Coordinates of C-alpha atoms in Angstrom, one line a residue:
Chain A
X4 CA -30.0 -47.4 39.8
X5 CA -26.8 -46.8 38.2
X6 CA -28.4 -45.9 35.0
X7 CA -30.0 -43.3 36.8
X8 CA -26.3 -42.0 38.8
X9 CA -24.8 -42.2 34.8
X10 CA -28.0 -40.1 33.7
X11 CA -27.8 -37.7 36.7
X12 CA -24.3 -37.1 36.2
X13 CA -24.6 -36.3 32.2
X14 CA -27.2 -34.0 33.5
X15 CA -25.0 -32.1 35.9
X16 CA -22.4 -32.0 33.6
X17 CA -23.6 -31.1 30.3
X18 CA -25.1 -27.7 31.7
X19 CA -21.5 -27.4 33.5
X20 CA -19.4 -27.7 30.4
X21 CA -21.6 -25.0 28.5
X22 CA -21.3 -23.0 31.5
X23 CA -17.7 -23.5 31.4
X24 CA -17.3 -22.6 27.8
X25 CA -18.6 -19.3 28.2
X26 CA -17.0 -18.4 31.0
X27 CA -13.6 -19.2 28.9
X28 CA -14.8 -17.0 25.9
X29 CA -14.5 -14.0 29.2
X30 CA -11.6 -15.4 29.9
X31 CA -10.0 -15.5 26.4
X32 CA -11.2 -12.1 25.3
X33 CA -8.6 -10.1 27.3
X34 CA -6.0 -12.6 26.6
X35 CA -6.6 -12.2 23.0
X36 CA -6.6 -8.7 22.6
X37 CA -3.6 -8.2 24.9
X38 CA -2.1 -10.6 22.2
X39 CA -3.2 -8.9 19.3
X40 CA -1.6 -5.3 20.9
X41 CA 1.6 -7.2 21.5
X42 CA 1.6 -8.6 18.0
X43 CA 1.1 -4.5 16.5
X44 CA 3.9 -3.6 19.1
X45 CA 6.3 -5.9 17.6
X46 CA 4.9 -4.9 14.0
X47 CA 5.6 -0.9 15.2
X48 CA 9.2 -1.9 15.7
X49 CA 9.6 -3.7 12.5
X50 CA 8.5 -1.0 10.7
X51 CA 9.9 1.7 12.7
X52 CA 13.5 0.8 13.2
X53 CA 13.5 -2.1 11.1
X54 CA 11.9 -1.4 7.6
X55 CA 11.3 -4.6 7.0
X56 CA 9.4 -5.5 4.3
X57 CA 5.3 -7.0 5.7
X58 CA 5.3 -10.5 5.1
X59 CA 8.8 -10.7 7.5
X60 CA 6.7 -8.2 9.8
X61 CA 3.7 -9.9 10.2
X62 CA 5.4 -13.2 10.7
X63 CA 7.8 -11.6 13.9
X64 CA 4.3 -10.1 15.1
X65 CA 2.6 -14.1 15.1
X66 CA 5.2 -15.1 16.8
X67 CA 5.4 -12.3 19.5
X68 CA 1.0 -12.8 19.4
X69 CA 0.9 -16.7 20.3
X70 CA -1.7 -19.0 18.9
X71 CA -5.4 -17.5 18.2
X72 CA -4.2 -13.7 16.9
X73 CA -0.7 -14.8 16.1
X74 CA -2.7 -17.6 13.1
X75 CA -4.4 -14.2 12.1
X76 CA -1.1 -12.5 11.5
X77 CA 0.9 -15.3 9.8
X78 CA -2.3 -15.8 7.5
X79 CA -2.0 -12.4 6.1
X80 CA 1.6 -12.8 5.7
X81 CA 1.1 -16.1 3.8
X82 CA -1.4 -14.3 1.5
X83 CA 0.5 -11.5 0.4
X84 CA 3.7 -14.0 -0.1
X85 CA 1.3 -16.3 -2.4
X86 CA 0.7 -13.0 -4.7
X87 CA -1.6 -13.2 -7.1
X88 CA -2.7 -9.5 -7.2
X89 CA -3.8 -8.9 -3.3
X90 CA -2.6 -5.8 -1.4
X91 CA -2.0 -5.9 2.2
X92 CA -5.2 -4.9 2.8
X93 CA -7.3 -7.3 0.9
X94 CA -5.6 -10.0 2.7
X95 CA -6.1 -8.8 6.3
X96 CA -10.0 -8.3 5.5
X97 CA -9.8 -11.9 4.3
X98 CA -8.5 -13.1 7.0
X99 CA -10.2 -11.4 9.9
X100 CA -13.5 -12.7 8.1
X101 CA -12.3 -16.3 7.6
X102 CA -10.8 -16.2 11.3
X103 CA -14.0 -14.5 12.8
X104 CA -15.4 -17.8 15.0
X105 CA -11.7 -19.0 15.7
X106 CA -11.1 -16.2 18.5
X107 CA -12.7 -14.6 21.2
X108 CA -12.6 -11.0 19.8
X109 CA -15.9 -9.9 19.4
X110 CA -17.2 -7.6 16.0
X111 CA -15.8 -4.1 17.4
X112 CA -12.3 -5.9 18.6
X113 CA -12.3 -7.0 14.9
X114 CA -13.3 -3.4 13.3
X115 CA -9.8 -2.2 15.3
X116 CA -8.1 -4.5 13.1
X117 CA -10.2 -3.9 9.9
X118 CA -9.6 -0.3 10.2
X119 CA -5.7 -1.5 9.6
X120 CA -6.5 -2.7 6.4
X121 CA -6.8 0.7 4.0
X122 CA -3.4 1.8 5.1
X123 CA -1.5 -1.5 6.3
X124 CA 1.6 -1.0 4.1
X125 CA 0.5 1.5 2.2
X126 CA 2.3 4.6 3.4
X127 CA 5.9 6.0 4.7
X128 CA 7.1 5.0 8.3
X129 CA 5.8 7.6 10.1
X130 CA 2.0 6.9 8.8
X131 CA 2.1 3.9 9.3
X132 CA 3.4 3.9 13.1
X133 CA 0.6 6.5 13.9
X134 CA -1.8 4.4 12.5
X135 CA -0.8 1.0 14.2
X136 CA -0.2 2.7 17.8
X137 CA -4.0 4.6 17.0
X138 CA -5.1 0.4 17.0
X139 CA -2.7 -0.3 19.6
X140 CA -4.8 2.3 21.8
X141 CA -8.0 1.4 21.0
X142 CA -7.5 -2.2 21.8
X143 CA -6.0 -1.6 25.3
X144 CA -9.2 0.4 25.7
X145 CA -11.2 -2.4 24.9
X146 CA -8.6 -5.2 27.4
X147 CA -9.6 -2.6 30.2
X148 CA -13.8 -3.6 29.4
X149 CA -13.0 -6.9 28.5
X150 CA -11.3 -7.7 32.0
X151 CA -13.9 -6.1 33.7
X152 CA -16.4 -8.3 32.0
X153 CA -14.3 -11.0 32.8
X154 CA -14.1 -10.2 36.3
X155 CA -17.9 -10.0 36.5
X156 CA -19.0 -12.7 34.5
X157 CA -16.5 -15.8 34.9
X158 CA -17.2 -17.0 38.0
X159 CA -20.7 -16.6 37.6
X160 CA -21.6 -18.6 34.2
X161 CA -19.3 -21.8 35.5
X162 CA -22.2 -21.2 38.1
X163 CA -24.5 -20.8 36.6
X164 CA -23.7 -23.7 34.6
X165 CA -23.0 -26.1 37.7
X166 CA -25.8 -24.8 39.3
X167 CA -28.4 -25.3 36.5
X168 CA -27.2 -28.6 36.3
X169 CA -27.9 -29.5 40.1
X170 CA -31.6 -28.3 39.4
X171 CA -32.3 -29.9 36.4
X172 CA -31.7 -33.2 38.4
X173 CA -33.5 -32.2 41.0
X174 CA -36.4 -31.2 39.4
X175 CA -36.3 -35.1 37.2
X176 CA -35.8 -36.6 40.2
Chain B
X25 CA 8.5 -8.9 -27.6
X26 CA 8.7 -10.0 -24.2
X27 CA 11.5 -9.6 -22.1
X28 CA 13.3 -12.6 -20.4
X29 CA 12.3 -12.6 -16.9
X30 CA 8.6 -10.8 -17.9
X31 CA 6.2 -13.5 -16.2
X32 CA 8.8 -14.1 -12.8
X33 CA 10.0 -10.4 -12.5
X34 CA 7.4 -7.9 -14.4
X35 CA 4.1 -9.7 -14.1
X36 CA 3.9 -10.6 -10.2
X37 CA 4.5 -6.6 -9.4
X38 CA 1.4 -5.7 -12.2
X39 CA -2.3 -5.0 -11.0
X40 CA -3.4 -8.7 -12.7
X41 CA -5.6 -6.0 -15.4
X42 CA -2.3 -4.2 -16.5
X43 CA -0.6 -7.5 -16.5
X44 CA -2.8 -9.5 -18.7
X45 CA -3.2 -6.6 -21.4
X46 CA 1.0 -5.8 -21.4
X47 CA 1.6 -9.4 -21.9
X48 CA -1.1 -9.5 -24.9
X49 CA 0.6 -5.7 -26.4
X50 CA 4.0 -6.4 -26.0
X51 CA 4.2 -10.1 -27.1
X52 CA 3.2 -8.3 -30.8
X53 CA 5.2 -5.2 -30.6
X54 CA 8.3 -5.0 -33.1
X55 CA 11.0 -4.8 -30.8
X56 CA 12.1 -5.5 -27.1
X57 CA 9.9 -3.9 -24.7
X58 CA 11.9 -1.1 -22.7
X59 CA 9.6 0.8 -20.9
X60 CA 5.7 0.2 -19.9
X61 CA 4.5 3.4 -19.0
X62 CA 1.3 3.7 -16.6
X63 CA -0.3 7.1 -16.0
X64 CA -3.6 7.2 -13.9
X65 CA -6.4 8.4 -16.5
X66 CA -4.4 8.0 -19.4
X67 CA -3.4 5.7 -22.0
X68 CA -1.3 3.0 -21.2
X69 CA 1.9 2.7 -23.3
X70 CA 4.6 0.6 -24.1
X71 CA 8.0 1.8 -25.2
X72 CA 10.4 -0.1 -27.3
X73 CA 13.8 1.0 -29.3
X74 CA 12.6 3.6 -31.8
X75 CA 9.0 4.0 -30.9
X76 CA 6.2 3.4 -28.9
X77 CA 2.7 2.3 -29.0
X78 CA -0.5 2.3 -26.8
X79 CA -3.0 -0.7 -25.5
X80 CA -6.2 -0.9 -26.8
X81 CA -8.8 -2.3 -24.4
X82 CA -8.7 -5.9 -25.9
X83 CA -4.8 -5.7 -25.8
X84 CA -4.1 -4.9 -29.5
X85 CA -1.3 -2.2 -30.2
X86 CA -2.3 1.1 -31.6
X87 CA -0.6 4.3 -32.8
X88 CA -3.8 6.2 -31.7
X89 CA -3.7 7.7 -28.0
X90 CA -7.7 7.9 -28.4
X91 CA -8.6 4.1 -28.9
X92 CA -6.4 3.2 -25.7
X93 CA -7.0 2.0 -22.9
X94 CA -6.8 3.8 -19.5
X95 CA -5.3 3.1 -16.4
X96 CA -7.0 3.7 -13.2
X97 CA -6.3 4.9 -9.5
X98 CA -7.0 1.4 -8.9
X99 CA -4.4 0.1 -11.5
X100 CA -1.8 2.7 -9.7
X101 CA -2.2 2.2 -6.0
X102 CA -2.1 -1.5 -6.7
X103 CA 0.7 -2.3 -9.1
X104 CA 2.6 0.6 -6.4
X105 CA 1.7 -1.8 -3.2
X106 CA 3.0 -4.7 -5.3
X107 CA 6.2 -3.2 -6.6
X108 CA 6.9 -2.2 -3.0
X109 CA 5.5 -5.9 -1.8
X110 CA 2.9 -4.2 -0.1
X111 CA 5.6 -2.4 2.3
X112 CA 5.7 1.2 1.1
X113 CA 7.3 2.1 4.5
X114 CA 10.2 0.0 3.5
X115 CA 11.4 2.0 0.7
X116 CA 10.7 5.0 1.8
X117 CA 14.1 6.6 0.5
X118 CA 13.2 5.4 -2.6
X119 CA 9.9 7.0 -2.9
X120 CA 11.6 9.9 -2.2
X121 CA 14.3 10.0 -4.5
X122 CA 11.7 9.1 -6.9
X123 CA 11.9 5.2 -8.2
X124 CA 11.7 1.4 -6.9
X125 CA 14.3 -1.0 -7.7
X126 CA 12.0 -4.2 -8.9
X127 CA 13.8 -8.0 -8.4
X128 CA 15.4 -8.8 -11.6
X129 CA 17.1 -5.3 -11.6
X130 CA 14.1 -3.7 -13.5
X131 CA 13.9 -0.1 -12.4
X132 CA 10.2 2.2 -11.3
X133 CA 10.4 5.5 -12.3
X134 CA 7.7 7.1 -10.2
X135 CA 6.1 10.7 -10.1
X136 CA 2.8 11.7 -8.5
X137 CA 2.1 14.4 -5.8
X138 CA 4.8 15.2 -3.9
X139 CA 4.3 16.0 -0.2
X140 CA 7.1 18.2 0.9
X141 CA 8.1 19.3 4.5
X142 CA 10.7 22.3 5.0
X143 CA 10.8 22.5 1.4
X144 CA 12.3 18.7 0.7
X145 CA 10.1 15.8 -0.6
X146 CA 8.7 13.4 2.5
X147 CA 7.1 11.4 0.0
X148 CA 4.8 11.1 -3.1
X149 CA 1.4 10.7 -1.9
X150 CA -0.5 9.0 -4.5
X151 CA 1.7 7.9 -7.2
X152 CA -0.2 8.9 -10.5
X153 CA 2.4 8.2 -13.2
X154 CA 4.9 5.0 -13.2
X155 CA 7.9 4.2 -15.4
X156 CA 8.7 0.6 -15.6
X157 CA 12.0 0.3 -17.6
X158 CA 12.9 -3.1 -18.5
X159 CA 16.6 -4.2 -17.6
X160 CA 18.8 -5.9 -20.2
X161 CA 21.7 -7.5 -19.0
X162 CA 24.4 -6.8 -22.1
X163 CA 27.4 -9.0 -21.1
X164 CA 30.2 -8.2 -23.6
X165 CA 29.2 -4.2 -23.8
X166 CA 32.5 -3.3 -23.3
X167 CA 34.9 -6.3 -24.9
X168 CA 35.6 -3.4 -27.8
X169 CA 36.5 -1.2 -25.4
X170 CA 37.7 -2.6 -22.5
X171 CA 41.8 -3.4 -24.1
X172 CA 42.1 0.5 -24.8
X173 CA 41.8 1.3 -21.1
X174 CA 44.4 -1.0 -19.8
X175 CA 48.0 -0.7 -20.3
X176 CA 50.2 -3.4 -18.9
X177 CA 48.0 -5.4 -17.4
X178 CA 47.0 -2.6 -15.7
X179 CA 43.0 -0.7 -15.5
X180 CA 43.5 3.0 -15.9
X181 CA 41.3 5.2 -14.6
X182 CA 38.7 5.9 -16.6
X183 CA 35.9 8.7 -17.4
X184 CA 32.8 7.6 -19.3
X185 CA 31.1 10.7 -20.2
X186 CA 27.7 10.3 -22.5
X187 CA 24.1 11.6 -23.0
X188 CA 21.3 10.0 -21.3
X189 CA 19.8 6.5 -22.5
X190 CA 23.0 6.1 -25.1
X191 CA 23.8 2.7 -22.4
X192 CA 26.1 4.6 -19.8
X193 CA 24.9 2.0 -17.3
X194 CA 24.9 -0.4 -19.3
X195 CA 28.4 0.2 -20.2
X196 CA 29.8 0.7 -16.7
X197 CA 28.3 -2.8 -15.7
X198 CA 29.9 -4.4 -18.6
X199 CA 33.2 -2.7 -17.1
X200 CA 33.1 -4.0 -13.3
X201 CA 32.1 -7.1 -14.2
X202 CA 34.6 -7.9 -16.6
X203 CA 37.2 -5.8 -14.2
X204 CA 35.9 -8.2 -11.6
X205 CA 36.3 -11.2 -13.3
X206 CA 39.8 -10.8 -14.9
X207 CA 40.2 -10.7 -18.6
X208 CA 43.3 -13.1 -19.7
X209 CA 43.2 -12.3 -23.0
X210 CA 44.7 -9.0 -21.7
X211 CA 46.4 -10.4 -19.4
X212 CA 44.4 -8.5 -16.9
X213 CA 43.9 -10.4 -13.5
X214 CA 40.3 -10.2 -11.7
X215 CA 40.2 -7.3 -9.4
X216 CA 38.6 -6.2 -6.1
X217 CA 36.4 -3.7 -7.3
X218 CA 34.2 -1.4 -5.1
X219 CA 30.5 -0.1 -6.6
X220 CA 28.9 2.8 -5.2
X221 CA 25.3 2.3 -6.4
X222 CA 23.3 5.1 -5.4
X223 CA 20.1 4.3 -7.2
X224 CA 20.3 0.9 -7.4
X225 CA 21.1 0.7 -11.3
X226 CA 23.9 -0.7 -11.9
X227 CA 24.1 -3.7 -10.2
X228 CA 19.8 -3.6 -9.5
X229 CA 20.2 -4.8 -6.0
X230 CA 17.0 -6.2 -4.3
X231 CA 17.1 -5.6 -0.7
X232 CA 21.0 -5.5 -0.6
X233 CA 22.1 -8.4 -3.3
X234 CA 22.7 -7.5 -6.6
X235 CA 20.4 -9.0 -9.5
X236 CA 22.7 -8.5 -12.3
X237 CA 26.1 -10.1 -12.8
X238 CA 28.8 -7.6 -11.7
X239 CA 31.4 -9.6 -11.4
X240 CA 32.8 -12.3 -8.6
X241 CA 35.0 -9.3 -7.1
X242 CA 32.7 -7.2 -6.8
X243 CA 31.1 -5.3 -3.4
X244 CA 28.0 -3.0 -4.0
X245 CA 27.5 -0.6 -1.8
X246 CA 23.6 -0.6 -2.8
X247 CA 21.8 2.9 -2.1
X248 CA 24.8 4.9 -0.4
X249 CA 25.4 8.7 -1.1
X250 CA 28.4 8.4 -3.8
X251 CA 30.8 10.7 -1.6
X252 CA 30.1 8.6 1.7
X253 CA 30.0 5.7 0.1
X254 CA 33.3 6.0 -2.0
X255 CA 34.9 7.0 1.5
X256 CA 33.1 3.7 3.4
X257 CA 34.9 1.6 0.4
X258 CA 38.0 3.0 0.2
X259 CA 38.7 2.8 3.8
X260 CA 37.4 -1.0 5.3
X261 CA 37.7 -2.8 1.5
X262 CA 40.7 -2.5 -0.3
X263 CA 39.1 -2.3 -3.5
X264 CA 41.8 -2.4 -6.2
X265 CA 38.8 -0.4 -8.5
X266 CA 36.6 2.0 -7.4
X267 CA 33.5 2.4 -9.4
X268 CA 30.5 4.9 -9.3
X269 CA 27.6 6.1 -11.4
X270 CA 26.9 10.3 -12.6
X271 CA 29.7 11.9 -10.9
X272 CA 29.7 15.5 -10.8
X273 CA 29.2 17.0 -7.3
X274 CA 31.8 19.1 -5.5
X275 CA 31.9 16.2 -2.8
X276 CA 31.7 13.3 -5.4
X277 CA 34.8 14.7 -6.8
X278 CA 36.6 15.2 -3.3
X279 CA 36.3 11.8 -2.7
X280 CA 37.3 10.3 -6.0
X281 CA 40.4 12.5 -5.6
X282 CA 40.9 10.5 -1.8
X283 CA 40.8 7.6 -4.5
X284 CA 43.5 8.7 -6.6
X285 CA 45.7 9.6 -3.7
X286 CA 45.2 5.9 -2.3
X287 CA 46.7 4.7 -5.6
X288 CA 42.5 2.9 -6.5
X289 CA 41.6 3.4 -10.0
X290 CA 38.7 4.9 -10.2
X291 CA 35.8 3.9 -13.2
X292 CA 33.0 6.8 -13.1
X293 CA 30.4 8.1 -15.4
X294 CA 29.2 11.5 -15.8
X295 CA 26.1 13.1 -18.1
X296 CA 27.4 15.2 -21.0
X297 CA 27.8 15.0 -24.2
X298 CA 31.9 15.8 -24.5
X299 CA 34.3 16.3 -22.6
X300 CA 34.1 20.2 -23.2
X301 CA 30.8 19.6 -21.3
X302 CA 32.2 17.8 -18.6
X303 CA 34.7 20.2 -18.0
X304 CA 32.1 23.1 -17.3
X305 CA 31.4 21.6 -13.9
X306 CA 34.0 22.7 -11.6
X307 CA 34.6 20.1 -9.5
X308 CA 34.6 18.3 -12.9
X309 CA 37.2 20.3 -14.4
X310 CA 39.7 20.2 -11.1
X311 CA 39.5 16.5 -11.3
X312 CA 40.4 16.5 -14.9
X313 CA 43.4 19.2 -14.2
X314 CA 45.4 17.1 -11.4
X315 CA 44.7 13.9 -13.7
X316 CA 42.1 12.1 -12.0
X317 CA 41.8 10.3 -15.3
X318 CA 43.9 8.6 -17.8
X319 CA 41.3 7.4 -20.1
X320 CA 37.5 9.3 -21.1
X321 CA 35.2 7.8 -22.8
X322 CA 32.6 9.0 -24.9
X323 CA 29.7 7.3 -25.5
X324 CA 26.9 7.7 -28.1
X325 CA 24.0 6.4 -30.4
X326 CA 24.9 6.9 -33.9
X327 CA 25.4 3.0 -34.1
X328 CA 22.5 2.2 -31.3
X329 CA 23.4 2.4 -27.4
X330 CA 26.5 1.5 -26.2
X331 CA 28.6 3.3 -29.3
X332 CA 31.8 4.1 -28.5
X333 CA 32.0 7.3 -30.2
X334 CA 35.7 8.5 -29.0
X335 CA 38.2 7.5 -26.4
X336 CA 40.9 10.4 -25.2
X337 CA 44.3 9.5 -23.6
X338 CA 44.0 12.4 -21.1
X339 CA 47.7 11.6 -20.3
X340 CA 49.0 12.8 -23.1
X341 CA 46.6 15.5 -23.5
X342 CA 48.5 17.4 -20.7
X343 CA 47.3 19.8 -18.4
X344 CA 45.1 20.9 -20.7

């Protein structure tokens, strides 16, 4: 009998869980990319007011980005501080592809940032500001989808997850 | 030879091609290494006192333009993003006026196509032709030199006049440092000298600290107009010496006269290659008149660099 309550409840709550997880990569998304447009605000002002040089940049943008998009922006920092040969933009398509499965961005949220890499560093202030507010744009357009999604999809795949669950038992019972 | 300094300073900010052929090319060439010059689609050369030579593409020297190697765009764009530590943006000015300053002092000479707006450059956009002079820190430049301009324990003001690459610079460092520090065998005590370093070559300053050793007195005023930046000195430092590289505009002389009437020796340089030549400017020549200098200087190669071919006691020359 309790073997059968322990095995009913792993049931119910494996199902759950993946439920659950899915429903946090919704959740994430938006959080992310709201991250990643605060971490290319702070880099705007840096270069804009502040000229400082990119790896002092990038590090004030991971801080103002938090954990998932801020490790993307100290990465490329710490790249182009090792040397070695790599321009700025070597090191952010480096990173975004070794970072790929550690966020919740999906593959066009990551071509915004990719489409950084020919110029990041590369041209006078005034380029360079166009070019990171063009990103900044394009990744508020995709917040607005994203937290739609999220609105629409959440709620249902913790249910869907909870609810599978409950059926699967039912149906071994 | 290779410079001191080559592998920290030179190789880090070299596309890792360029950087592995220079090192094998100049390690073998007869004399110090003073320039590496790097043109897109041409050969690659390396200059050094009293010729040059190209790189083959196994990183042998050769007389013969033909049998070198190239650079590329690649070679360009990166060695530029690495000079500027991949933050063009940041040294923007530069660009403009047309060089980097590299850590270690060493200086970018860089031309390419200019993109203009109202008729001023807004930046080169790409660079197609670098310059990378090597920096030679020549402490005791001016010991021969340096007891004929003070009298009394006292640093007169002084005019060094001289045609390019015959160690100006050089010379003028030599000067504030040793102003800075205080000679005793003259009995000359260290003084608060102020450096206007418009282009970043005298004291080579990396983001604001200077790489070469100009003295323990010394404030740089790294990348400042000279006229400004005399002014900015003169007024919040109390330098005891101002100092300042190629002199020669109306509003360069203005200021160095502000100098004079705030009792601050002044140490200048100007291009020419006499003092007749000097005079032909004519903010130049008012300076001269109202005896803005006691002491020029004229400087020349007949014995290498840094020759001190004449020094004139404008004092007693008169108004002349």
């Amino acid at each position: 009998m309790t073997l059968q309550l322990i095995g009913a409840l792993l049931t119910v709550l494996v199902p759950s869980w993946i439920g659950f997880q899915i429903a946090a990569r919704y959740a994430r998304r938006p959080a992310e990319l709201r991250a990643a447009q605060n971490g290319l605000a702070v880099l705007v002002t840096e270069v804009e007011y502040g000229a400082t040089p990119l790896p002092d940049a990038l590090r004030s943008a991971a801080r103002a980005a938090g954990s998932a998009i801020g490790a993307m922006f100290a990465d490329v920092a710490h790249r182009l501080e090792e040397g070695g040969g790599i321009t700025p933009g070597e090191a952010l398509t480096e990173v975004v592809a070794g970072h790929r499965d550690a966020t919740c961005l999906t593959p066009g949220d990551l071509e915004t940032l990719l489409a950084l890499a020919p110029v990041l560093g590369a041209s006078d202030r005034r380029d360079q500001v166009r070019h990171l507010r063009l990103a900044m744009d394009r990744l508020a357009a995709a917040e607005a989808v994203a937290a739609d999604e999220r609105r629409r999809y959440e709620r249902m795949y913790r249910y869907v997850g909870v609810l599978s669950g409950l059926a699967l038992v039912l149906i071994l019972i | 030879m290779l410079p001191e300094g080559f592998e920290r300073e030179i190789v880090p900010v070299l596309a890792p091609r360029l950087a592995a052929l220079v090192r094998q090319a100049a390690a073998a060439l007869p004399g110090p290494l003073e320039e590496i010059r790097v043109r897109e689609g041409r050969p690659l050369q390396l200059v050094y006192p009293g010729g040059d030579a190209f790189i083959t593409p196994d990183g042998r020297l050769s007389a013969d333009p033909a049998r070198a190697e190239r650079a590329t765009h690649d070679d360009l764009q990166r060695t530029f993003q690495l000079m500027a530590r991949g933050s063009v943006y940041a040294w923007e000015d530069e660009v403009r006026g047309g060089f980097l300053t590299l850590e270690g002092g060493h200086r970018v000479g860089l031309c390419g196509r200019a993109v203009t707006e109202g008729g001023r450059i807004r930046t080169l956009k790409p660079v197609s032709s670098m310059n990378i002079r090597i920096a030679r820190e020549v402490p005791g430049a001016a010991d021969a030199l340096l007891p004929q301009l003070v009298r009394g324990g006292r640093f007169l003001s002084t005019l060094l006049i001289s045609p390019p690459q015959a160690g100006k610079t050089t010379m003028l460092r030599d000067l504030v440092r040793q102003l800075s520090s205080g000679v005793p065998r003259l009995r000359l005590p260290g003084l608060k000298v102020g450096l206007v370093d418009e282009r970043s070559e005298v004291a080579g300053c990396y983001l604001g600290v200077p790489q070469r050793d100009v003295g323990p007195r010394t404030d740089v005023l790294d990348g400042c107009p000279k006229a400004e930046g005399l002014m900015l000195l003169i007024r919040s430092l109390s330098p005891q010496v101002v100092a300042a590289d190629e002199v020669g505009r109306p509003e360069d002389a203005s200021a160095l006269m502000e100098a004079l009437h705030a009792g601050v020796a002044v140490l200048a340089t100007a291009h020419g290659a006499g003092l007749a030549d000097v005079r032909r400017r004519p903010a130049m020549a008012e300076l001269l008149r109202v005896g803005a200098f006691e002491r020029a200087v004229l400087l020349g190669r007949s014995r290498g660099p840094g020759t001190v071919e004449a020094v004139t006691d404008l004092t007693r020359e008169g108004a002349a």
